[in-house]
mmCIF file of C-alpha atoms in Angstrom:
data_model
loop_
_atom_site.group_PDB
_atom_site.id
_atom_site.type_symbol
_atom_site.label_atom_id
_atom_site.label_comp_id
_atom_site.label_asym_id
_atom_site.label_seq_id
_atom_site.Cartn_x
_atom_site.Cartn_y
_atom_site.Cartn_z
ATOM 1 C CA MET A 1 19.440 18.875 -11.532
ATOM 2 C CA THR A 2 21.110 16.234 -13.513
ATOM 3 C CA LEU A 3 21.160 12.751 -12.054
ATOM 4 C CA THR A 4 23.947 10.297 -13.298
ATOM 5 C CA VAL A 5 22.227 6.760 -12.646
ATOM 6 C CA ARG A 6 23.862 3.398 -13.259
ATOM 7 C CA THR A 7 22.280 0.084 -13.151
ATOM 8 C CA VAL A 8 24.447 -3.371 -13.217
ATOM 9 C CA ARG A 9 23.636 -6.951 -12.929
ATOM 10 C CA LEU A 10 23.925 -8.367 -9.440
ATOM 11 C CA ASP A 11 24.849 -11.817 -8.502
ATOM 12 C CA LEU A 12 21.818 -13.510 -7.096
ATOM 13 C CA ASP A 13 23.432 -14.674 -4.062
ATOM 14 C CA ALA A 14 24.152 -10.881 -3.290
ATOM 15 C CA ALA A 15 20.355 -10.154 -3.160
ATOM 16 C CA ALA A 16 19.361 -13.511 -1.551
ATOM 17 C CA LYS A 17 18.017 -11.607 1.436
ATOM 18 C CA LEU A 18 17.270 -7.908 -0.103
ATOM 19 C CA LEU A 19 16.154 -6.261 3.399
ATOM 20 C CA ASP A 20 19.477 -7.511 5.031
ATOM 21 C CA LEU A 21 21.222 -5.376 2.735
ATOM 22 C CA VAL A 22 19.206 -2.022 3.906
ATOM 23 C CA PRO A 23 21.143 0.157 6.503
ATOM 24 C CA ALA A 24 19.332 2.702 8.695
ATOM 25 C CA ASP A 25 19.981 5.756 6.118
ATOM 26 C CA ARG A 26 16.144 6.713 4.945
ATOM 27 C CA PRO A 27 15.532 3.043 3.949
ATOM 28 C CA VAL A 28 12.449 2.417 1.176
ATOM 29 C CA THR A 29 11.459 -0.677 0.505
ATOM 30 C CA TRP A 30 9.073 -2.788 -1.786
ATOM 31 C CA LEU A 31 8.984 -6.462 -1.442
ATOM 32 C CA ARG A 32 6.979 -9.582 -2.189
ATOM 33 C CA ASN A 33 7.866 -13.347 -1.634
ATOM 34 C CA GLY A 34 11.469 -12.531 -1.871
ATOM 35 C CA ASP A 35 11.574 -10.392 -4.907
ATOM 36 C CA GLY A 36 11.342 -6.475 -5.116
ATOM 37 C CA LEU A 37 13.301 -3.296 -4.731
ATOM 38 C CA VAL A 38 15.332 -1.848 -1.365
ATOM 39 C CA GLY A 39 16.805 1.564 -1.200
ATOM 40 C CA TRP A 40 18.627 3.852 1.069
ATOM 41 C CA GLY A 41 20.170 7.314 0.782
ATOM 42 C CA VAL A 42 18.364 10.476 -0.850
ATOM 43 C CA ALA A 43 19.387 11.349 -4.307
ATOM 44 C CA ALA A 44 16.694 13.937 -4.815
ATOM 45 C CA GLU A 45 13.325 14.487 -3.309
ATOM 46 C CA VAL A 46 9.881 16.379 -3.784
ATOM 47 C CA ARG A 47 7.013 16.852 -1.385
ATOM 48 C CA THR A 48 3.487 17.801 -2.250
ATOM 49 C CA HIS A 49 0.270 19.109 -0.884
ATOM 50 C CA GLY A 50 -3.380 19.271 -1.788
ATOM 51 C CA ILE A 51 -5.443 18.691 -4.778
ATOM 52 C CA THR A 52 -2.387 19.074 -7.063
ATOM 53 C CA ARG A 53 -0.429 16.529 -5.151
ATOM 54 C CA PHE A 54 -0.093 13.694 -7.769
ATOM 55 C CA ALA A 55 0.304 16.111 -10.838
ATOM 56 C CA ASP A 56 2.983 18.288 -9.365
ATOM 57 C CA ALA A 57 4.832 14.809 -8.202
ATOM 58 C CA ALA A 58 4.081 13.650 -11.873
ATOM 59 C CA LYS A 59 5.565 17.051 -13.321
ATOM 60 C CA TRP A 60 8.716 16.904 -10.974
ATOM 61 C CA TRP A 61 9.425 13.298 -11.863
ATOM 62 C CA SER A 62 9.156 13.832 -15.567
ATOM 63 C CA GLU A 63 11.311 16.776 -15.753
ATOM 64 C CA LEU A 64 13.727 14.868 -13.492
ATOM 65 C CA THR A 65 13.719 11.886 -15.775
ATOM 66 C CA ALA A 66 14.151 14.091 -19.253
ATOM 67 C CA ARG A 67 17.448 15.665 -17.885
ATOM 68 C CA ALA A 68 19.129 12.338 -16.269
ATOM 69 C CA ASP A 69 22.213 10.490 -17.577
ATOM 70 C CA VAL A 70 20.998 7.240 -17.229
ATOM 71 C CA ARG A 71 22.999 3.702 -18.274
ATOM 72 C CA ASP A 72 21.367 0.493 -17.815
ATOM 73 C CA GLU A 73 22.670 -2.732 -18.469
ATOM 74 C CA VAL A 74 19.582 -4.699 -17.082
ATOM 75 C CA SER A 75 16.722 -3.024 -18.509
ATOM 76 C CA GLU A 76 13.940 -4.712 -16.619
ATOM 77 C CA PRO A 77 10.971 -2.716 -14.874
ATOM 78 C CA GLY A 78 12.465 -1.288 -11.688
ATOM 79 C CA THR A 79 15.785 -0.806 -13.183
ATOM 80 C CA GLY A 80 17.544 2.589 -14.080
ATOM 81 C CA LEU A 81 16.355 5.588 -12.560
ATOM 82 C CA VAL A 82 13.440 4.707 -9.792
ATOM 83 C CA SER A 83 11.221 6.262 -7.456
ATOM 84 C CA PHE A 84 9.362 5.612 -4.658
ATOM 85 C CA GLY A 85 6.513 7.423 -3.345
ATOM 86 C CA SER A 86 3.874 7.444 -0.635
ATOM 87 C CA PHE A 87 0.507 9.878 -1.192
ATOM 88 C CA ALA A 88 -1.946 11.101 1.514
ATOM 89 C CA PHE A 89 -5.187 10.069 1.119
ATOM 90 C CA GLY A 90 -7.407 13.261 1.198
ATOM 91 C CA ASP A 91 -6.212 16.770 -0.154
ATOM 92 C CA GLU A 92 -6.007 17.852 3.328
ATOM 93 C CA PRO A 93 -4.057 17.171 5.941
ATOM 94 C CA GLY A 94 -0.789 15.732 5.226
ATOM 95 C CA ASP A 95 1.954 15.486 2.574
ATOM 96 C CA SER A 96 3.136 13.366 -0.216
ATOM 97 C CA VAL A 97 6.463 12.319 -1.276
ATOM 98 C CA LEU A 98 8.394 11.262 -3.958
ATOM 99 C CA VAL A 99 11.786 10.348 -3.375
ATOM 100 C CA VAL A 100 14.748 8.854 -5.437
ATOM 101 C CA PRO A 101 17.521 6.591 -3.289
ATOM 102 C CA GLN A 102 20.866 7.021 -4.012
ATOM 103 C CA VAL A 103 21.189 3.002 -3.689
ATOM 104 C CA VAL A 104 18.665 0.636 -5.086
ATOM 105 C CA VAL A 105 19.092 -3.146 -5.136
ATOM 106 C CA GLY A 106 16.359 -4.984 -7.085
ATOM 107 C CA ARG A 107 15.715 -8.559 -7.688
ATOM 108 C CA ARG A 108 13.234 -10.093 -9.954
ATOM 109 C CA GLY A 109 12.874 -13.988 -10.607
ATOM 110 C CA ASP A 110 16.460 -15.225 -11.255
ATOM 111 C CA VAL A 111 17.734 -11.438 -12.225
ATOM 112 C CA ALA A 112 19.453 -9.002 -9.733
ATOM 113 C CA TRP A 113 20.272 -5.512 -9.803
ATOM 114 C CA LEU A 114 22.090 -2.761 -8.432
ATOM 115 C CA THR A 115 21.452 0.918 -9.196
ATOM 116 C CA THR A 116 23.610 3.900 -8.066
ATOM 117 C CA VAL A 117 22.718 7.601 -8.437
ATOM 118 C CA GLY A 118 25.441 10.032 -8.418
ATOM 119 C CA ASP A 119 29.106 9.400 -7.236
ATOM 120 C CA VAL A 120 28.436 6.489 -5.033
ATOM 121 C CA SER A 121 30.531 3.142 -5.104
ATOM 122 C CA VAL A 122 28.451 0.441 -3.304
ATOM 123 C CA VAL A 123 29.150 -3.399 -2.920
ATOM 124 C CA PRO A 124 25.972 -5.001 -1.387
ATOM 125 C CA ALA A 125 26.729 -6.510 1.873
ATOM 126 C CA PRO A 126 24.807 -7.164 5.087
ATOM 127 C CA ALA A 127 24.016 -4.259 7.090
ATOM 128 C CA GLU A 128 24.079 -4.024 10.911
ATOM 129 C CA PRO A 129 20.831 -5.620 11.978
ATOM 130 C CA PRO A 130 18.120 -3.529 13.835
ATOM 131 C CA ALA A 131 17.440 -3.799 17.350
ATOM 132 C CA ALA A 132 13.914 -4.625 18.612
ATOM 133 C CA PRO A 133 11.640 -2.348 19.836
ATOM 134 C CA VAL A 134 12.033 -1.483 23.972
ATOM 135 C CA ALA A 135 8.725 -1.667 25.957
ATOM 136 C CA VAL A 136 6.057 -1.156 23.667
ATOM 137 C CA SER A 137 2.938 -0.284 24.733
ATOM 138 C CA PHE A 138 -0.586 0.427 22.893
ATOM 139 C CA ALA A 139 -3.511 3.163 23.444
ATOM 140 C CA ASP A 140 -6.386 4.247 21.801
ATOM 141 C CA GLY A 141 -6.078 6.646 18.815
ATOM 142 C CA ALA A 142 -8.602 9.438 18.115
ATOM 143 C CA LEU A 143 -11.446 6.885 19.334
ATOM 144 C CA ASN A 144 -12.024 4.089 21.618
ATOM 145 C CA GLY A 145 -13.920 1.066 20.663
ATOM 146 C CA GLU A 146 -17.305 2.494 21.964
ATOM 147 C CA GLN A 147 -17.021 5.580 19.963
ATOM 148 C CA TRP A 148 -16.016 4.191 16.758
ATOM 149 C CA MET A 149 -18.951 1.468 16.794
ATOM 150 C CA SER A 150 -21.090 4.819 17.546
ATOM 151 C CA VAL A 151 -19.707 6.259 14.133
ATOM 152 C CA VAL A 152 -20.202 2.782 12.120
ATOM 153 C CA ALA A 153 -23.691 3.257 13.566
ATOM 154 C CA ASP A 154 -24.251 6.777 12.057
ATOM 155 C CA ALA A 155 -23.019 5.427 9.170
ATOM 156 C CA VAL A 156 -25.211 2.492 8.757
ATOM 157 C CA ALA A 157 -28.277 5.177 9.379
ATOM 158 C CA ARG A 158 -27.270 7.180 6.642
ATOM 159 C CA ILE A 159 -26.881 4.321 4.127
ATOM 160 C CA SER A 160 -30.110 2.816 5.139
ATOM 161 C CA ARG A 161 -31.976 6.394 4.461
ATOM 162 C CA GLY A 162 -30.408 6.492 1.138
ATOM 163 C CA ASP A 163 -27.571 9.293 1.465
ATOM 164 C CA LEU A 164 -25.075 6.496 0.036
ATOM 165 C CA GLU A 165 -24.252 3.122 -0.670
ATOM 166 C CA LYS A 166 -20.987 2.505 0.941
ATOM 167 C CA VAL A 167 -18.182 4.125 3.203
ATOM 168 C CA VAL A 168 -14.825 3.018 4.524
ATOM 169 C CA LEU A 169 -14.358 3.932 7.997
ATOM 170 C CA ALA A 170 -10.584 4.123 9.502
ATOM 171 C CA ARG A 171 -9.535 3.925 13.306
ATOM 172 C CA ASP A 172 -5.997 4.159 14.607
ATOM 173 C CA LEU A 173 -4.322 2.776 17.309
ATOM 174 C CA VAL A 174 -0.981 4.228 18.862
ATOM 175 C CA ALA A 175 2.133 2.494 19.826
ATOM 176 C CA THR A 176 4.549 3.877 22.048
ATOM 177 C CA ALA A 177 7.896 2.537 22.923
ATOM 178 C CA SER A 178 10.570 3.617 25.551
ATOM 179 C CA GLU A 179 13.485 4.475 22.741
ATOM 180 C CA PRO A 180 13.033 5.184 18.864
ATOM 181 C CA ILE A 181 11.840 2.428 16.756
ATOM 182 C CA ASP A 182 14.208 1.340 13.967
ATOM 183 C CA VAL A 183 11.495 0.727 10.871
ATOM 184 C CA ARG A 184 13.557 -2.043 9.644
ATOM 185 C CA TRP A 185 12.512 -4.152 12.648
ATOM 186 C CA PRO A 186 8.585 -4.550 11.971
ATOM 187 C CA LEU A 187 9.817 -4.766 8.292
ATOM 188 C CA ALA A 188 11.575 -8.081 8.606
ATOM 189 C CA ARG A 189 8.397 -9.418 10.579
ATOM 190 C CA LEU A 190 5.788 -8.358 8.139
ATOM 191 C CA THR A 191 8.093 -10.108 5.378
ATOM 192 C CA GLU A 192 8.265 -13.165 7.174
ATOM 193 C CA GLN A 193 4.801 -13.106 8.178
ATOM 194 C CA TYR A 194 2.981 -12.266 5.124
ATOM 195 C CA PRO A 195 5.134 -12.880 2.172
ATOM 196 C CA MET A 196 2.396 -12.624 -0.384
ATOM 197 C CA CYS A 197 1.700 -9.007 0.614
ATOM 198 C CA TRP A 198 3.594 -6.129 -0.517
ATOM 199 C CA THR A 199 5.730 -5.184 2.217
ATOM 200 C CA PHE A 200 6.674 -1.238 2.041
ATOM 201 C CA ASN A 201 8.156 1.653 3.677
ATOM 202 C CA VAL A 202 8.431 4.912 2.172
ATOM 203 C CA ASP A 203 9.348 8.127 4.539
ATOM 204 C CA GLY A 204 8.063 6.521 7.453
ATOM 205 C CA MET A 205 4.630 4.906 6.260
ATOM 206 C CA PHE A 206 5.003 1.242 6.203
ATOM 207 C CA GLY A 207 3.155 -2.033 6.065
ATOM 208 C CA ALA A 208 2.278 -5.142 4.323
ATOM 209 C CA THR A 209 -0.777 -4.558 1.719
ATOM 210 C CA PRO A 210 -2.327 -7.193 0.476
ATOM 211 C CA GLU A 211 -4.235 -4.729 -2.232
ATOM 212 C CA MET A 212 -2.253 -3.774 -5.582
ATOM 213 C CA LEU A 213 -4.190 -0.597 -6.647
ATOM 214 C CA VAL A 214 -2.366 -0.749 -10.032
ATOM 215 C CA ARG A 215 0.421 -2.149 -11.809
ATOM 216 C CA ARG A 216 1.629 -0.715 -15.157
ATOM 217 C CA GLU A 217 4.153 -2.904 -16.955
ATOM 218 C CA ARG A 218 4.901 -3.028 -20.475
ATOM 219 C CA GLY A 219 1.244 -1.789 -21.658
ATOM 220 C CA LEU A 220 -0.059 -4.166 -19.170
ATOM 221 C CA VAL A 221 -2.275 -2.815 -16.362
ATOM 222 C CA THR A 222 -3.742 -4.764 -13.540
ATOM 223 C CA SER A 223 -4.949 -3.937 -10.277
ATOM 224 C CA ARG A 224 -6.309 -6.220 -7.106
ATOM 225 C CA VAL A 225 -9.198 -5.569 -5.430
ATOM 226 C CA LEU A 226 -10.114 -6.391 -1.973
ATOM 227 C CA ALA A 227 -13.368 -5.915 -0.502
ATOM 228 C CA GLY A 228 -15.366 -8.274 2.038
ATOM 229 C CA THR A 229 -13.413 -9.731 5.089
ATOM 230 C CA ILE A 230 -13.621 -12.253 7.490
ATOM 231 C CA ARG A 231 -11.177 -13.098 10.502
ATOM 232 C CA ARG A 232 -9.407 -16.311 10.426
ATOM 233 C CA THR A 233 -9.555 -18.814 13.546
ATOM 234 C CA GLY A 234 -6.481 -20.771 12.703
ATOM 235 C CA ASP A 235 -8.505 -24.094 12.347
ATOM 236 C CA ASP A 236 -8.251 -25.109 8.880
ATOM 237 C CA GLU A 237 -11.176 -27.171 8.574
ATOM 238 C CA ARG A 238 -13.140 -23.882 10.698
ATOM 239 C CA ASP A 239 -11.563 -21.595 7.905
ATOM 240 C CA LEU A 240 -12.421 -23.502 4.976
ATOM 241 C CA ALA A 241 -16.232 -23.114 6.305
ATOM 242 C CA LEU A 242 -15.558 -19.606 6.461
ATOM 243 C CA ALA A 243 -14.204 -19.012 3.193
ATOM 244 C CA ALA A 244 -17.286 -20.619 1.783
ATOM 245 C CA THR A 245 -19.714 -18.374 3.898
ATOM 246 C CA LEU A 246 -17.942 -15.093 2.890
ATOM 247 C CA ALA A 247 -17.938 -16.347 -0.762
ATOM 248 C CA ARG A 248 -21.844 -16.191 -0.383
ATOM 249 C CA SER A 249 -22.091 -13.135 2.070
ATOM 250 C CA SER A 250 -24.575 -10.811 0.306
ATOM 251 C CA LYS A 251 -23.319 -8.167 2.693
ATOM 252 C CA ASP A 252 -19.788 -9.132 1.487
ATOM 253 C CA LEU A 253 -20.385 -9.550 -1.931
ATOM 254 C CA GLU A 254 -22.323 -6.089 -2.140
ATOM 255 C CA GLU A 255 -19.262 -4.393 -0.582
ATOM 256 C CA HIS A 256 -16.912 -5.917 -3.170
ATOM 257 C CA GLU A 257 -19.205 -5.102 -6.186
ATOM 258 C CA TYR A 258 -18.876 -1.540 -5.250
ATOM 259 C CA ALA A 259 -15.355 -1.530 -5.205
ATOM 260 C CA VAL A 260 -14.630 -3.652 -8.406
ATOM 261 C CA ARG A 261 -16.892 -1.312 -10.285
ATOM 262 C CA SER A 262 -15.199 2.038 -9.017
ATOM 263 C CA VAL A 263 -11.541 0.530 -10.522
ATOM 264 C CA ALA A 264 -13.264 -0.884 -13.411
ATOM 265 C CA ASP A 265 -14.846 2.617 -14.375
ATOM 266 C CA ALA A 266 -11.500 4.445 -13.333
ATOM 267 C CA LEU A 267 -9.362 2.177 -15.535
ATOM 268 C CA GLU A 268 -11.859 1.985 -18.859
ATOM 269 C CA PRO A 269 -10.885 5.406 -20.305
ATOM 270 C CA HIS A 270 -7.155 4.763 -20.254
ATOM 271 C CA CYS A 271 -7.438 0.877 -21.749
ATOM 272 C CA SER A 272 -8.357 -0.234 -24.901
ATOM 273 C CA SER A 273 -9.706 -3.683 -23.548
ATOM 274 C CA MET A 274 -10.097 -5.159 -19.877
ATOM 275 C CA ASN A 275 -11.372 -8.173 -18.341
ATOM 276 C CA VAL A 276 -13.196 -8.159 -15.417
ATOM 277 C CA PRO A 277 -14.295 -11.288 -13.751
ATOM 278 C CA GLU A 278 -17.613 -11.806 -12.852
ATOM 279 C CA ALA A 279 -17.063 -13.683 -9.682
ATOM 280 C CA PRO A 280 -14.179 -12.871 -6.683
ATOM 281 C CA PHE A 281 -12.061 -15.612 -5.048
ATOM 282 C CA VAL A 282 -11.331 -15.845 -1.846
ATOM 283 C CA LEU A 283 -7.741 -14.748 -0.554
ATOM 284 C CA HIS A 284 -6.361 -16.303 2.154
ATOM 285 C CA LEU A 285 -4.012 -14.424 4.747
ATOM 286 C CA PRO A 286 -2.598 -15.653 7.849
ATOM 287 C CA ASN A 287 -5.129 -13.191 9.934
ATOM 288 C CA VAL A 288 -7.999 -12.668 7.461
ATOM 289 C CA MET A 289 -9.374 -13.744 4.086
ATOM 290 C CA HIS A 290 -10.837 -11.615 1.611
ATOM 291 C CA LEU A 291 -13.035 -11.499 -1.600
ATOM 292 C CA ALA A 292 -10.814 -10.873 -4.220
ATOM 293 C CA THR A 293 -10.909 -9.923 -7.865
ATOM 294 C CA ASP A 294 -7.776 -8.966 -10.453
ATOM 295 C CA VAL A 295 -9.050 -6.522 -12.900
ATOM 296 C CA ALA A 296 -6.638 -6.203 -15.917
ATOM 297 C CA GLY A 297 -6.724 -4.232 -19.236
ATOM 298 C CA VAL A 298 -4.411 -3.031 -21.895
ATOM 299 C CA VAL A 299 -3.485 0.452 -21.770
ATOM 300 C CA HIS A 300 -3.774 2.446 -24.971
ATOM 301 C CA ASP A 301 -1.758 5.498 -23.876
ATOM 302 C CA ALA A 302 1.229 4.292 -22.405
ATOM 303 C CA ALA A 303 3.270 7.078 -23.639
ATOM 304 C CA THR A 304 1.635 9.830 -21.905
ATOM 305 C CA VAL A 305 -0.074 8.301 -18.889
ATOM 306 C CA SER A 306 2.085 6.641 -16.043
ATOM 307 C CA SER A 307 1.356 4.092 -13.378
ATOM 308 C CA LEU A 308 1.467 7.217 -11.060
ATOM 309 C CA GLN A 309 -1.268 8.600 -13.113
ATOM 310 C CA LEU A 310 -3.196 5.904 -13.417
ATOM 311 C CA ALA A 311 -2.925 5.729 -9.192
ATOM 312 C CA GLU A 312 -4.630 9.314 -9.226
ATOM 313 C CA ALA A 313 -7.342 8.241 -11.429
ATOM 314 C CA LEU A 314 -7.911 5.053 -9.370
ATOM 315 C CA HIS A 315 -7.579 6.791 -5.859
ATOM 316 C CA PRO A 316 -9.495 6.805 -4.029
ATOM 317 C CA SER A 317 -11.491 3.517 -4.929
ATOM 318 C CA ALA A 318 -14.513 2.239 -3.238
ATOM 319 C CA ALA A 319 -12.465 -0.257 -1.116
ATOM 320 C CA VAL A 320 -10.785 2.787 0.858
ATOM 321 C CA GLY A 321 -13.431 5.440 0.196
ATOM 322 C CA GLY A 322 -16.977 4.382 -0.666
ATOM 323 C CA THR A 323 -19.862 4.919 -3.016
ATOM 324 C CA PRO A 324 -20.537 7.393 -4.352
ATOM 325 C CA THR A 325 -16.804 8.269 -4.323
ATOM 326 C CA VAL A 326 -17.520 12.500 -3.599
ATOM 327 C CA VAL A 327 -20.366 11.339 -0.818
ATOM 328 C CA ALA A 328 -18.516 9.015 0.844
ATOM 329 C CA THR A 329 -15.239 10.693 1.436
ATOM 330 C CA SER A 330 -17.039 14.001 2.443
ATOM 331 C CA LEU A 331 -18.616 11.616 5.182
ATOM 332 C CA ILE A 332 -15.443 10.186 6.098
ATOM 333 C CA GLU A 333 -14.307 13.935 6.673
ATOM 334 C CA GLU A 334 -17.341 14.670 8.735
ATOM 335 C CA ILE A 335 -17.675 11.644 11.019
ATOM 336 C CA GLU A 336 -14.236 9.625 11.242
ATOM 337 C CA GLY A 337 -12.752 11.593 13.924
ATOM 338 C CA MET A 338 -8.965 11.351 12.697
ATOM 339 C CA ALA A 339 -6.721 12.293 10.181
ATOM 340 C CA ARG A 340 -5.632 9.700 7.938
ATOM 341 C CA ASP A 341 -2.541 11.954 6.420
ATOM 342 C CA ARG A 342 -1.050 8.761 3.820
ATOM 343 C CA TYR A 343 -3.171 6.134 5.501
ATOM 344 C CA ALA A 344 -5.310 4.059 2.398
ATOM 345 C CA GLY A 345 -3.258 6.546 0.110
ATOM 346 C CA PRO A 346 -1.373 5.198 -2.945
ATOM 347 C CA VAL A 347 2.284 4.059 -2.139
ATOM 348 C CA GLY A 348 4.764 2.452 -4.580
ATOM 349 C CA TRP A 349 7.367 3.189 -6.886
ATOM 350 C CA MET A 350 7.684 3.714 -10.734
ATOM 351 C CA ASP A 351 10.570 4.191 -13.394
ATOM 352 C CA ALA A 352 11.610 6.446 -16.002
ATOM 353 C CA SER A 353 9.478 4.769 -18.552
ATOM 354 C CA GLY A 354 6.195 5.448 -16.390
ATOM 355 C CA ASP A 355 6.012 1.316 -15.444
ATOM 356 C CA GLY A 356 5.528 0.927 -11.824
ATOM 357 C CA GLU A 357 3.849 -0.688 -8.760
ATOM 358 C CA TRP A 358 1.453 1.303 -6.631
ATOM 359 C CA GLY A 359 -0.058 -0.496 -3.832
ATOM 360 C CA ILE A 360 -2.943 0.899 -1.488
ATOM 361 C CA ALA A 361 -1.121 1.974 2.374
ATOM 362 C CA LEU A 362 -3.382 -0.665 4.015
ATOM 363 C CA ARG A 363 -2.216 -2.935 7.260
ATOM 364 C CA SER A 364 0.182 -0.046 7.599
ATOM 365 C CA ALA A 365 1.326 2.508 9.973
ATOM 366 C CA ALA A 366 3.265 5.774 10.055
ATOM 367 C CA ILE A 367 6.586 6.005 12.400
ATOM 368 C CA SER A 368 8.108 9.009 14.020
ATOM 369 C CA GLY A 369 10.551 8.204 16.631
ATOM 370 C CA SER A 370 9.410 6.198 19.370
ATOM 371 C CA THR A 371 5.580 6.307 18.221
ATOM 372 C CA VAL A 372 4.155 4.300 15.500
ATOM 373 C CA ARG A 373 0.399 5.133 14.582
ATOM 374 C CA LEU A 374 -1.664 2.077 13.378
ATOM 375 C CA PHE A 375 -4.630 2.156 10.947
ATOM 376 C CA ALA A 376 -7.637 -0.104 10.054
ATOM 377 C CA GLY A 377 -10.292 0.575 8.448
ATOM 378 C CA CYS A 378 -13.862 -1.196 7.385
ATOM 379 C CA GLY A 379 -16.293 -1.237 4.392
ATOM 380 C CA ILE A 380 -20.016 -0.106 5.656
ATOM 381 C CA VAL A 381 -22.780 -1.206 4.090
ATOM 382 C CA ALA A 382 -26.495 -1.331 5.438
ATOM 383 C CA ASP A 383 -26.375 -4.310 7.135
ATOM 384 C CA SER A 384 -23.041 -3.928 8.447
ATOM 385 C CA ASP A 385 -22.751 -4.556 12.297
ATOM 386 C CA PRO A 386 -21.005 -2.041 14.446
ATOM 387 C CA GLU A 387 -19.768 -5.148 16.956
ATOM 388 C CA ALA A 388 -18.385 -7.214 14.091
ATOM 389 C CA GLU A 389 -16.931 -4.387 12.184
ATOM 390 C CA LEU A 390 -14.972 -3.354 15.471
ATOM 391 C CA ALA A 391 -13.847 -6.884 15.299
ATOM 392 C CA GLU A 392 -12.808 -6.656 11.669
ATOM 393 C CA SER A 393 -10.600 -3.711 12.489
ATOM 394 C CA GLN A 394 -9.516 -5.421 15.415
ATOM 395 C CA ALA A 395 -8.122 -7.997 13.241
ATOM 396 C CA LYS A 396 -6.547 -5.783 10.744
ATOM 397 C CA PHE A 397 -4.288 -4.160 13.222
ATOM 398 C CA VAL A 398 -2.675 -7.715 14.019
ATOM 399 C CA PRO A 399 0.060 -7.447 11.310
ATOM 400 C CA VAL A 400 1.697 -4.340 12.517
ATOM 401 C CA ARG A 401 0.761 -4.799 16.041
ATOM 402 C CA ASP A 402 2.624 -8.145 15.897
ATOM 403 C CA ALA A 403 5.634 -7.092 14.151
ATOM 404 C CA LEU A 404 6.418 -4.380 16.739
ATOM 405 C CA THR A 405 6.379 -6.805 19.715
ATOM 406 C CA SER A 406 7.423 -10.217 18.162
#
């Protein structure tokens, strides 16, 4: 397959509200604070499975880009031939996907563009808006709250006896509507409520993630690590006090250190120099606050290692798996009680040069017709309290839950 790809500049006004341009035809989104990429239609697609899911997707992309006929009048990261991907957390179960939309509209600061693939003529204009979900109800997923707290207590006991240092345990919540749900509705709510997160949708996996697994742009690699969470109260003075508590919490600082260390160790073989801050900062989101660290490096093998391959090297970090990784992921399979599928897996985009952005599919859900499966996870260490972890998971459901009902 040879793809004919054209990227032209757009007037900024035409891309003022990217999400408004997106029709219901296989939409993809990657948005933050008004900038990003949206697309629709399918020009090419590959689905991969198992332990080779990243390698198989990377090989397909390399072969596709080598044959493509590209005319790019903009030459920014995200122009020309672009794919969007969503990858399964574990080797089994679940499929992974890399998709090339027929149409992509992008915006980056004061530059906007339109990319078309194949014989497609498009004049960007607002699409018909989505309808609100109808009669949405929620029910426990694989485990109810009591059952999940028992699983957390089991994990704490294993950590206390020295089996491992940290494990991230997730749970799910199932939303059901009386009619099929248009994913563009919750996407619009998420972009409004969480503008500083990356609002994504690829092949029905959607959400607003605060965590950038890896960005590769012109030789610079960055990764935002989040681990350690406290719920906001809505009272500014009280929340400032809670932020200070979080920044001093030995439990949360320990959890965060594991996550930062795992990211730094995974990136180091690919970077000629790295910057790993000694202490985290507190990231304030509308519903929670996190300990956060931005790790940066200069990649020395950019010609051969794409952003997707860096994402594979980083996945799963301690922020979504645990420490040691092999022990933690094995424990997740043993006691978590549900299939994660693409929850907490890499999600994002990549251009033909290998530059791209890959987040972690957190604050996320999988949509299929009238059913939405929401996910939330918590880092468990030796002094974790099951009731507190349950409350934290409930806070992490809030973004998608509110987006379906507001």
